[in-house]
Coordinates of C-alpha atoms and ligand atoms in Angstrom, one line a residue:
M1 CA -0.2 -0.1 0.0
K2 CA 0.9 3.6 -0.8
Y3 CA 0.5 6.4 1.7
I4 CA 0.8 10.2 0.9
R5 CA 0.9 12.8 3.7
I6 CA 2.0 16.4 4.3
I7 CA 4.9 17.1 6.4
E8 CA 3.5 20.3 8.0
E9 CA 6.8 21.5 9.8
N10 CA 8.2 21.6 6.3
C11 CA 5.1 23.3 4.6
S12 CA 5.3 26.7 3.8
G13 CA 2.0 27.4 2.3
C14 CA 3.6 28.1 -0.9
E15 CA 0.8 26.9 -3.5
E16 CA 3.7 25.7 -5.8
C17 CA 2.6 22.2 -5.7
L18 CA -1.3 23.2 -6.4
S19 CA -0.7 23.1 -10.1
S20 CA 1.4 20.1 -10.0
C21 CA -1.9 17.9 -8.9
P22 CA -3.1 16.7 -12.4
F23 CA -6.3 16.0 -10.2
G24 CA -7.0 19.1 -8.2
A25 CA -6.8 16.9 -5.1
I26 CA -4.8 19.6 -3.3
T27 CA -5.8 22.9 -1.3
I28 CA -4.2 25.2 1.0
E29 CA -6.1 25.3 4.6
D30 CA -4.7 27.4 7.1
G31 CA -1.7 28.1 5.1
I32 CA -0.7 24.4 5.0
A33 CA -1.4 22.0 2.0
R34 CA -4.0 19.4 2.3
I35 CA -4.6 16.4 -0.1
G36 CA -8.2 15.3 -0.6
D37 CA -9.6 12.4 -2.1
A38 CA -9.3 12.9 -5.4
C39 CA -5.6 11.9 -5.0
N40 CA -4.7 9.3 -7.0
L41 CA -0.8 8.4 -5.2
C42 CA 0.7 9.5 -8.8
G43 CA 3.3 11.3 -6.6
A44 CA 3.5 14.2 -9.0
C45 CA 3.5 16.7 -6.1
V46 CA 6.2 15.0 -4.2
D47 CA 8.9 15.7 -6.8
H48 CA 7.7 19.4 -7.4
C49 CA 7.8 20.8 -3.6
A50 CA 10.6 22.5 -3.2
F51 CA 10.5 22.0 0.9
G52 CA 10.2 18.3 0.9
A53 CA 7.1 18.7 2.7
I54 CA 4.8 16.0 0.6
E55 CA 6.0 12.2 1.5
M56 CA 4.9 9.3 -0.2
E57 CA 5.6 5.8 1.8
Q58 CA 5.0 2.7 0.8
S59 CA 4.8 -0.6 3.1
E60 CA 7.0 -3.5 2.5
E61 CA 4.8 -5.9 2.7
A62 CA 2.8 -4.4 -0.3
I63 CA 5.8 -6.0 -2.9
V64 CA 4.8 -9.5 -3.3
S65 CA 8.5 -11.8 -3.5
P66 CA 8.0 -13.3 -6.5
P67 CA 9.1 -17.3 -7.0
A68 CA 12.5 -17.1 -8.5
Q69 CA 12.4 -19.8 -11.1
G70 CA 8.9 -19.4 -12.5
G71 CA 10.2 -18.0 -15.6
V72 CA 9.1 -15.4 -18.2
W73 CA 6.7 -16.7 -20.5
I74 CA 5.1 -15.7 -23.8
F75 CA 1.8 -17.0 -25.3
A76 CA 3.1 -19.0 -28.9
E77 CA 0.1 -18.1 -30.5
Q78 CA -0.7 -20.2 -33.7
R79 CA -3.4 -20.8 -36.3
S80 CA -3.5 -23.7 -38.7
G81 CA -0.6 -24.9 -37.5
Q82 CA 1.5 -21.5 -38.1
L83 CA 2.8 -19.2 -35.6
S84 CA 1.7 -15.6 -35.4
G85 CA 4.1 -13.6 -36.2
V86 CA 4.1 -11.3 -33.2
V87 CA 5.2 -14.6 -31.4
Y88 CA 8.7 -14.0 -32.7
E89 CA 8.8 -10.7 -31.0
L90 CA 7.6 -11.9 -27.8
L91 CA 10.4 -14.4 -27.7
G92 CA 12.8 -11.8 -28.5
E93 CA 11.5 -9.1 -26.0
G94 CA 11.1 -12.3 -23.3
R95 CA 14.6 -13.3 -24.0
K96 CA 16.0 -9.9 -22.6
L97 CA 13.8 -10.1 -19.5
A98 CA 14.4 -13.4 -19.0
D99 CA 18.4 -13.0 -19.2
E100 CA 18.1 -10.2 -16.9
L101 CA 16.2 -11.7 -14.3
D102 CA 18.2 -14.9 -15.1
T103 CA 15.2 -17.2 -15.2
P104 CA 14.2 -19.6 -18.2
L105 CA 12.1 -18.1 -20.9
C106 CA 8.9 -20.0 -21.9
A107 CA 6.5 -20.9 -24.7
V108 CA 3.1 -21.8 -23.9
L109 CA 1.5 -23.3 -27.0
L110 CA -1.8 -24.9 -27.6
G111 CA -3.2 -26.8 -30.7
H112 CA -3.6 -30.2 -32.5
E113 CA -0.3 -31.4 -34.1
V114 CA 1.5 -28.6 -33.0
G115 CA 4.5 -30.3 -32.0
K116 CA 6.6 -28.8 -34.9
L117 CA 6.6 -25.8 -33.9
T118 CA 9.0 -26.6 -30.7
G119 CA 11.9 -26.3 -32.4
D120 CA 11.0 -23.2 -34.4
L121 CA 10.2 -21.7 -30.6
I122 CA 13.4 -22.9 -29.0
A123 CA 15.4 -21.6 -32.2
H124 CA 14.2 -18.6 -31.5
G125 CA 14.9 -18.2 -27.8
A126 CA 12.7 -20.7 -25.7
D127 CA 14.1 -22.9 -23.2
I128 CA 11.1 -24.9 -22.2
V129 CA 7.8 -25.0 -24.3
Y130 CA 4.8 -26.0 -22.4
L131 CA 2.8 -28.1 -24.7
A132 CA -0.9 -29.1 -25.0
D133 CA -1.8 -30.9 -27.8
H134 CA -5.5 -32.2 -28.4
P135 CA -8.1 -32.3 -31.3
E136 CA -10.2 -29.7 -28.9
L137 CA -7.6 -27.3 -29.2
K138 CA -7.4 -26.9 -32.8
D139 CA -8.7 -23.7 -33.2
F140 CA -8.8 -20.9 -30.5
R141 CA -11.4 -21.0 -27.9
D142 CA -11.6 -19.1 -24.8
E143 CA -12.7 -21.3 -22.3
P144 CA -10.6 -24.5 -22.9
Y145 CA -7.3 -22.2 -23.7
T146 CA -8.0 -20.3 -20.5
A147 CA -8.4 -23.3 -18.2
I148 CA -5.5 -24.8 -19.4
I149 CA -3.1 -22.0 -19.1
A150 CA -4.6 -21.1 -15.8
Q151 CA -3.8 -24.4 -14.3
G152 CA 0.0 -24.6 -16.1
V153 CA 0.3 -21.1 -14.1
E154 CA -0.8 -22.1 -11.0
E155 CA 1.6 -25.4 -11.2
F156 CA 4.5 -23.5 -12.8
E157 CA 4.1 -19.8 -11.3
P158 CA 6.0 -17.4 -13.7
E159 CA 6.9 -14.3 -12.9
I160 CA 5.9 -12.8 -16.2
F161 CA 3.2 -13.7 -19.1
L162 CA 3.8 -11.9 -22.5
F163 CA 0.9 -12.0 -25.0
G164 CA 0.4 -10.3 -28.8
A165 CA -2.3 -7.7 -28.7
T166 CA -3.7 -9.7 -31.6
S167 CA -7.4 -10.4 -31.6
T168 CA -6.9 -14.1 -30.0
G169 CA -4.5 -12.1 -27.3
R170 CA -7.0 -9.5 -26.8
S171 CA -9.5 -12.6 -26.1
L172 CA -7.4 -14.6 -24.0
A173 CA -5.2 -12.3 -21.9
P174 CA -7.8 -10.1 -19.5
R175 CA -9.8 -13.3 -19.4
L176 CA -6.7 -15.5 -17.7
A177 CA -5.8 -12.6 -15.7
G178 CA -9.5 -12.5 -14.3
R179 CA -9.1 -15.8 -13.7
L180 CA -5.8 -15.2 -12.3
R181 CA -6.9 -12.3 -10.4
T182 CA -3.7 -10.6 -11.4
G183 CA -2.9 -7.2 -13.4
L184 CA -2.9 -7.0 -17.3
T185 CA -1.0 -3.9 -19.0
A186 CA -2.5 -3.5 -22.4
D187 CA -0.6 -2.4 -25.9
C188 CA 3.0 -2.1 -24.3
T189 CA 5.6 -0.5 -26.1
E190 CA 8.5 -1.0 -23.9
L191 CA 8.9 -3.0 -21.4
S192 CA 12.4 -3.3 -18.3
I193 CA 12.8 -4.7 -15.1
A194 CA 13.0 -2.7 -12.1
G195 CA 15.5 -3.4 -9.7
E196 CA 16.0 -6.0 -7.0
A197 CA 12.1 -6.2 -6.7
R198 CA 12.2 -8.0 -10.0
L199 CA 9.0 -5.8 -11.2
L200 CA 8.4 -5.8 -14.5
E201 CA 8.0 -1.9 -15.9
Q202 CA 5.1 -2.0 -18.3
T203 CA 4.8 1.3 -20.3
R204 CA 2.0 2.4 -22.9
P205 CA 0.7 5.8 -24.0
A206 CA -1.8 6.9 -21.8
W207 CA -4.3 9.8 -22.0
G208 CA -5.0 9.6 -25.9
G209 CA -1.3 8.8 -26.7
N210 CA -0.4 12.2 -25.2
I211 CA 2.1 10.7 -22.2
M212 CA 3.4 7.5 -21.8
A213 CA 2.7 6.0 -18.7
T214 CA 4.6 3.1 -16.8
I215 CA 2.7 0.5 -14.8
L216 CA 3.5 -1.8 -12.2
C217 CA 2.0 -5.1 -10.7
R218 CA 3.1 -5.0 -7.4
R219 CA 1.1 -7.3 -5.4
H220 CA 0.3 -10.2 -7.8
R221 CA 1.8 -12.7 -10.1
P222 CA 2.1 -13.2 -12.7
Q223 CA 2.9 -9.8 -14.3
M224 CA 1.0 -9.5 -17.5
A225 CA 1.3 -7.8 -20.6
S226 CA 0.1 -7.5 -24.3
V227 CA 2.5 -6.1 -26.8
R228 CA 1.3 -5.0 -30.2
P229 CA 2.5 -6.6 -33.5
K230 CA 5.6 -4.9 -34.9
V231 CA 6.3 -3.1 -32.0
M232 CA 9.1 -4.9 -30.6
K233 CA 12.3 -6.6 -32.5
R234 CA 12.0 -10.3 -33.8
A235 CA 14.1 -12.9 -32.2
I236 CA 16.9 -14.1 -34.2
A237 CA 17.1 -18.1 -35.0
D238 CA 19.8 -20.1 -33.5
T239 CA 19.3 -23.8 -34.6
K240 CA 21.7 -25.1 -32.2
R241 CA 19.8 -24.0 -29.3
Q242 CA 18.4 -27.0 -27.1
G243 CA 15.4 -26.6 -25.1
R244 CA 13.0 -29.2 -23.3
I245 CA 9.3 -29.6 -23.6
V246 CA 7.0 -30.1 -21.2
E247 CA 3.5 -31.4 -21.8
L248 CA 0.5 -29.7 -19.9
S249 CA -1.8 -32.2 -18.1
L250 CA -5.1 -31.7 -19.8
N251 CA -8.7 -33.4 -18.3
A252 CA -12.0 -33.7 -20.1
H253 CA -13.8 -30.5 -18.3
Q254 CA -10.8 -28.0 -19.3
L255 CA -11.3 -29.1 -22.8
T256 CA -15.3 -28.4 -22.8
S257 CA -16.8 -25.2 -24.2
R258 CA -19.9 -23.5 -24.6
T259 CA -18.5 -21.9 -27.5
R260 CA -18.1 -24.3 -31.0
L261 CA -16.4 -23.0 -34.1
L262 CA -18.6 -23.3 -36.8
D263 CA -16.0 -22.0 -39.7
Y264 CA -13.0 -20.6 -40.1
I265 CA -13.4 -17.7 -43.0
P266 CA -10.2 -15.3 -43.5
E267 CA -11.3 -11.8 -44.6
L268 CA -11.4 -11.3 -48.5
I269 CA -8.4 -8.7 -48.6
H270 CA -7.6 -7.4 -52.2
S271 CA -4.8 -5.1 -51.3
I272 CA -1.4 -6.2 -49.3
N273 CA -2.3 -6.3 -45.3
I274 CA -0.5 -3.2 -44.3
E275 CA 1.2 -4.9 -41.3
E276 CA 3.4 -7.2 -43.7
A277 CA 4.0 -4.4 -46.4
D278 CA 7.5 -3.0 -47.3
I279 CA 6.0 0.4 -48.5
I280 CA 3.0 1.9 -47.4
V281 CA 1.4 5.0 -49.2
S282 CA -1.1 6.7 -46.5
G283 CA -3.6 9.1 -46.8
G284 CA -5.2 11.6 -44.5
R285 CA -8.1 13.9 -44.3
G286 CA -5.9 16.1 -46.8
L287 CA -7.4 14.0 -49.8
G288 CA -10.8 15.2 -49.3
D289 CA -12.7 12.5 -50.7
S290 CA -13.0 8.7 -51.0
K291 CA -12.5 8.8 -54.7
N292 CA -9.0 10.4 -54.1
F293 CA -7.7 7.5 -52.8
S294 CA -7.1 6.2 -56.1
L295 CA -4.3 8.3 -56.5
L296 CA -2.9 6.3 -53.5
E297 CA -3.8 3.2 -54.8
E298 CA -1.9 3.8 -58.3
L299 CA 1.4 4.7 -56.5
A300 CA 1.3 2.0 -54.1
S301 CA 0.3 -0.5 -56.9
M302 CA 3.8 1.2 -58.9
L303 CA 5.6 0.5 -55.8
N304 CA 4.5 -2.7 -55.1
G305 CA 2.9 -1.6 -51.8
A306 CA 0.3 -1.1 -49.6
V307 CA -2.6 1.9 -49.1
G308 CA -2.4 3.1 -45.5
A309 CA -4.7 5.5 -43.7
S310 CA -5.2 8.1 -40.9
R311 CA -8.4 7.6 -38.5
A312 CA -9.6 11.0 -39.8
A313 CA -9.9 9.2 -43.2
V314 CA -11.1 5.9 -42.0
D315 CA -13.8 7.8 -39.7
S316 CA -14.9 10.4 -42.8
G317 CA -16.1 6.5 -44.1
W318 CA -13.3 6.8 -47.0
I319 CA -11.1 3.7 -46.7
P320 CA -12.1 0.4 -44.1
Y321 CA -10.6 0.5 -40.9
R322 CA -8.2 -2.4 -41.4
H323 CA -6.0 0.5 -43.5
Q324 CA -6.0 2.9 -40.1
V325 CA -2.1 3.6 -39.1
G326 CA -2.1 4.5 -35.1
Q327 CA -2.3 4.3 -31.9
T328 CA -6.1 2.7 -32.2
G329 CA -5.4 1.0 -35.9
K330 CA -2.2 -0.8 -36.6
T331 CA 1.6 -0.3 -36.0
V332 CA 3.6 -0.9 -39.1
A333 CA 7.1 -0.4 -39.5
P334 CA 7.8 -0.5 -43.1
K335 CA 11.1 0.4 -45.1
L336 CA 9.0 3.2 -46.2
Y337 CA 5.9 5.1 -45.1
I338 CA 4.6 7.9 -47.6
A339 CA 2.1 10.3 -45.6
V340 CA -0.3 12.4 -47.8
G341 CA -2.4 14.8 -46.6
I342 CA -1.7 13.8 -43.2
S343 CA -1.2 16.3 -40.3
G344 CA 1.5 14.0 -38.0
A345 CA -0.8 13.7 -34.7
I346 CA 0.9 11.8 -31.7
Q347 CA -1.7 9.1 -32.1
H348 CA -0.9 8.3 -36.0
L349 CA 3.1 8.7 -35.3
A350 CA 2.6 6.3 -32.6
G351 CA 1.6 3.6 -35.0
M352 CA 4.6 4.6 -37.9
Q353 CA 7.2 6.4 -36.3
S354 CA 9.3 3.0 -36.9
A355 CA 9.7 3.1 -40.5
D356 CA 12.8 3.4 -41.9
V357 CA 11.9 5.9 -44.1
I358 CA 9.0 8.4 -43.8
V359 CA 8.3 10.8 -46.9
A360 CA 5.5 13.4 -45.8
I361 CA 3.9 15.2 -48.7
N362 CA 1.8 18.2 -46.9
K363 CA 0.8 21.6 -48.1
N364 CA 1.2 23.3 -44.5
A365 CA 5.2 23.4 -44.3
D366 CA 4.4 23.4 -40.2
A367 CA 2.7 20.4 -40.2
P368 CA 3.8 18.0 -37.1
I369 CA 4.5 15.4 -39.5
F370 CA 7.6 17.3 -41.1
Q371 CA 9.3 16.7 -37.3
V372 CA 9.3 12.9 -38.0
A373 CA 9.8 12.8 -42.0
T374 CA 13.3 11.8 -43.5
Y375 CA 12.1 13.8 -46.4
G376 CA 9.4 16.3 -46.5
I377 CA 7.8 17.8 -49.7
V378 CA 5.7 21.3 -49.1
G379 CA 3.1 21.1 -51.6
D380 CA -0.1 20.3 -53.1
L381 CA -0.7 16.4 -52.7
F382 CA -3.0 16.9 -55.9
E383 CA 0.1 17.9 -58.0
V384 CA 2.8 16.2 -56.0
I385 CA 1.2 12.5 -56.4
P386 CA 0.0 12.3 -59.8
A387 CA 3.8 13.8 -60.8
L388 CA 5.1 11.2 -58.6
T389 CA 3.2 8.5 -60.4
A390 CA 4.2 9.5 -63.9
A391 CA 7.8 9.8 -63.2
L392 CA 7.5 5.9 -61.4
K393 CA 5.9 5.1 -65.2
K394 CA 8.6 6.6 -66.8
E395 CA 11.3 4.6 -64.8
V396 CA 9.5 1.2 -65.5
S397 CA 8.8 1.6 -69.3
Ligands
LIG401 C1 -7.7 8.4 -28.3 C2 -7.4 8.8 -29.6 C3 -6.8 7.8 -30.8 C4 -6.4 8.2 -31.6 N1 -6.1 7.3 -32.8 C5 -5.4 7.3 -33.9 C6 -5.2 6.3 -34.8 O1 -4.7 5.5 -34.7 N2 -4.7 7.0 -36.2 C7 -4.9 8.3 -36.5 O2 -4.3 8.5 -37.8 N3 -5.1 9.3 -35.7 C8 -5.7 8.7 -34.5 N4 -6.4 9.6 -33.6 C9 -7.0 11.3 -34.5 C10 -5.6 12.1 -34.5 O3 -5.4 12.7 -33.2 C11 -5.9 13.0 -35.5 O4 -7.1 13.8 -35.5 C12 -5.9 12.2 -36.7 O5 -4.7 11.6 -37.1 C13 -5.5 13.7 -38.2 O6 -5.7 12.7 -39.3 P1 -5.2 13.7 -40.4 O7 -3.8 14.1 -40.2 O8 -5.6 13.2 -41.7 O9 -6.3 14.9 -40.3 P2 -5.6 16.3 -40.2 O10 -5.2 16.1 -38.9 O11 -6.7 17.3 -40.6 O12 -4.4 16.7 -41.1 C14 -4.7 17.0 -42.6 C15 -3.3 17.4 -43.1 O13 -3.8 17.5 -44.5 C16 -3.1 18.5 -45.1 N5 -3.3 19.0 -46.4 C17 -4.8 19.6 -46.7 N6 -5.2 19.4 -47.9 C18 -3.8 19.1 -48.3 C19 -3.5 19.0 -49.8 N7 -4.1 19.5 -50.8 N8 -2.4 18.7 -50.4 C20 -1.3 18.3 -49.0 N9 -1.9 18.5 -47.8 C21 -3.3 18.5 -47.5 C22 -3.1 19.5 -44.2 O14 -2.5 20.5 -44.0 C23 -3.5 18.7 -42.6 O15 -2.1 18.7 -42.1 C24 -6.6 9.3 -32.2 C25 -6.9 10.3 -31.3 C26 -7.3 10.3 -30.0 C27 -8.0 11.1 -29.2

């Protein structure tokens, strides 16, 4: 538990702390600062007070000593016997955390006839693969997956458990966290270990992407976090690595489910998926109309790339959501990202900043997108894009 208190003898009543509190929880009464119920113990005022008059305390018993060798776990999501791309990124990040904690990295793999994937998981950094293989586990369903993994967690006591923020991960991780009575931080962009307490620092955008918040799970285990695809670096394979396979125990009760998968119909996407594309030509409100996306489609197809969009363009109904890049869209890391008529709001940048080369085309020279752009073209997109496409056509003809 955390406590905050005013050390009255140090307080000068200067009122400087009032502006430091984002929740308006501090008042001055009789020349002394008072902290009200709106306080959420963020600690901003503690650092702000020049007189050392605000103190935050933490009772020692609040911090749980995690089991020493429970390991760092990652969920090895697979579909139709193929590991999801984010699994390799979780293995890369998990390896880093496990090495720092001097504990094994473990992958949890559920499915049917998926034993062939264990070698790949070990080659990419797993020391142990916890495997549950059964016809009933062929396709992901919340109830059996949760029941089996929860039992594995209770038996082997991992310190940390990471998931990809895919549609499967977003369904499984919260249910599992609820079952295990622990916390879960979604969509982390950075993970690190804090000190001897072996706490996982889980950093993610907050307040509409305007600040980065670091979240700790002090009192419950495992510390659970999800990470969006393409945010962390992929692990590099080493086929000489050795690992162990441990079969998770299954019983008939765990395999029952109130849901049944009738069919799996992949989305019919005619264009290239933006998460996989090396080149993305992305359009924003500057395009002015849905029909103008055809300009970007033409350029993208010349470059063998995909078409992306800002949320403003998606919200206007000009292009489907699956093309949206950003905090509430997809995170992409292409070799080339061409931002056309996009201002560069922080929530858009959150999804594309790690592109190798960013080209911004905007008629406003002060648009924030130019601050992250490798190359900037100040001009009217309706002149620049046709000129670019024509130049490319000339090049290939
Ligand atoms: C919680 C939250 C989550 C969000 N998530 C996302 C997200 O995932 N992705 C996202 O994109 N946004 C997101 N947003 C919205 C974000 O804040 C911006 O509103 C949005 O990105 C703006 O889109 P835009 O750049 O296309 O539009 P605008 O900001 O309106 O910019 C349009 C740009 O086009 C330029 N322009 C206009 N005409 C031309 C022309 N003829 N030629 C060249 N340039 C031209 C203008 O100069 C301007 O810079 C989120 C917001 C919130 C609060």
